[in-house]
Amino acid sequence: MAGGQIWDEQYECMPHREIEQLQLERLQATVNRAARNVAFYEQEFDKLGVYPEDIQSLADIQRLPFTEKQDLRDSYPYGFFAVPLREVVRIHQSSGTTGQPTVVGYTANDLRHWTELVARNLVAAGVTKDDVVQILFGYGVFTAGFGFHYGAEVIGASVIPVSHTDAQRQVEMMRDYRTTVIIGTPYYALRIAAAAEELGVDPHSLSLRIGLFGAEVWDERAREEIENSLLIKAFDVYGLAEIGGPGVSYECEHRCGLHIAEDHYLVEVINPETGEVLPPGAEGELVFTTLNKEAMPLLRYRSGDISRLDLEPCACGRTLARMSRVMGHSDDRLIVRGTNIFPDQVAEVLARIPGLGAQFQLLLDRTAALDQMEVHVEVAQDSPPDSVGGLIAMEQQVAERLQNLLGMSVAVKLVQPGSIDTSQGRTRIIEAPHES
Ligand SMILES: [Zn+2]
């Protein structure tokens, strides 16, 4: 072992065949519960002629139906709950590009497990009870803020639940509170690095040492940029609101893929076109089955995230399989006039423009003959443009950068800090009403 700490050695370092045995037992229990308590699964099982007792090995999972995001939407709000509402102690929701949000429920046990998984994640990155953790993720119905909050508390760190605020304010708090760990989205971290520079705060004067980043697709180039500008070690984290939030998989100190909490999740990789299950090492869409969820068990949930699995043991001592960093989400994609647009790409461009705030939203209007896209971006709280001319110049600058990225012109509107509500996602689509 290379000196890293492990929060839960029993499960994180369990011999893999024992994990598989545990997975099978938990899978059987989950399938039983889902078949009995969730109408969607009862109907799907009937249609396919499969019964819970058909699950005799892990490979038998392939007899079960997939669950799609649309299935969750169709059952809005509580159709996938497998327990009575009085046993649900927390409700979160996940956003999407279109339509209904999806709802996630947690029993008290679900919350306890979730907290444990996030604690594993934080400890694997080197966070300890001596750290001061500043959480940049939004709180509210989005899972990341609360998820990391409780995980950091359970390991005994000092947690500052800042959530989204002006980037300069974040820097001042980091300086004053001697923050050592930040947790948020990667492009917000870049924005904070830019704000530190604007404020003349030398990163050497800060106490930061570790950053955990997720909820956006980012690459090694962004990692390097964040590490160099904030003088931290940056870790990728992965979670999916529908199956429970952050803590699903995480990097250890070797950062060679993200260890999956296999005692809680069974992961398959499929060909996204055909649904065929691919062998380990092949690139495809991640599909998750929850193994320990009481309130909302999900079978073969299609994440839309493209990755690959590595089953080789890791130098850290963990036996948990690793997934490569997610290369893209099929889900977030907007197609505008034939061009693929990913909100994460837009976030990456906006992060590098000084004077902007924390949030933005893409509004796609499909009511006209030609799709129109408008980008709303908050200005920074502490340094708003001081004149109408300044505002227009800044809008033009943002529009030009986006045009370079997207290859099409978009309208840009700068708005007041705090005025954009992204609880339903960073994209909004305005559809034409159906003709009758
Ligand atoms: Zn490892």
Short mmCIF file of N, CA and C and ligand atoms in Angstrom, two decimals, residues 252 254 256 259 314-318 322, ligand 1:
data_model
loop_
_atom_site.label_atom_id
_atom_site.label_comp_id
_atom_site.label_asym_id
_atom_site.label_seq_id
_atom_site.Cartn_x
_atom_site.Cartn_y
_atom_site.Cartn_z
N CYS A 252 -8.62 6.99 -6.10
CA CYS A 252 -7.72 6.88 -4.95
C CYS A 252 -6.48 7.72 -5.26
N HIS A 254 -3.78 7.03 -6.51
CA HIS A 254 -3.10 6.71 -7.78
C HIS A 254 -3.81 7.30 -9.00
N CYS A 256 -5.96 6.30 -11.18
CA CYS A 256 -5.94 5.51 -12.41
C CYS A 256 -7.31 4.88 -12.61
N HIS A 259 -12.69 3.95 -8.43
CA HIS A 259 -13.16 2.72 -7.77
C HIS A 259 -14.67 2.79 -7.56
N CYS A 314 -5.66 -2.67 -7.84
CA CYS A 314 -5.03 -1.35 -7.82
C CYS A 314 -3.94 -1.33 -6.76
N ALA A 315 -2.91 -0.54 -6.99
CA ALA A 315 -1.78 -0.45 -6.05
C ALA A 315 -2.20 0.07 -4.67
N CYS A 316 -3.37 0.68 -4.57
CA CYS A 316 -3.81 1.23 -3.29
C CYS A 316 -4.29 0.15 -2.33
N GLY A 317 -4.54 -1.07 -2.85
CA GLY A 317 -5.04 -2.14 -2.00
C GLY A 317 -6.53 -2.38 -2.12
N ARG A 318 -7.23 -1.45 -2.75
CA ARG A 318 -8.66 -1.66 -2.95
C ARG A 318 -8.87 -2.72 -4.04
N ARG A 322 -12.50 -0.58 -11.23
CA ARG A 322 -12.40 0.86 -11.55
C ARG A 322 -13.08 1.15 -12.89
ZN ZN B 1 -6.80 2.49 -6.08
#
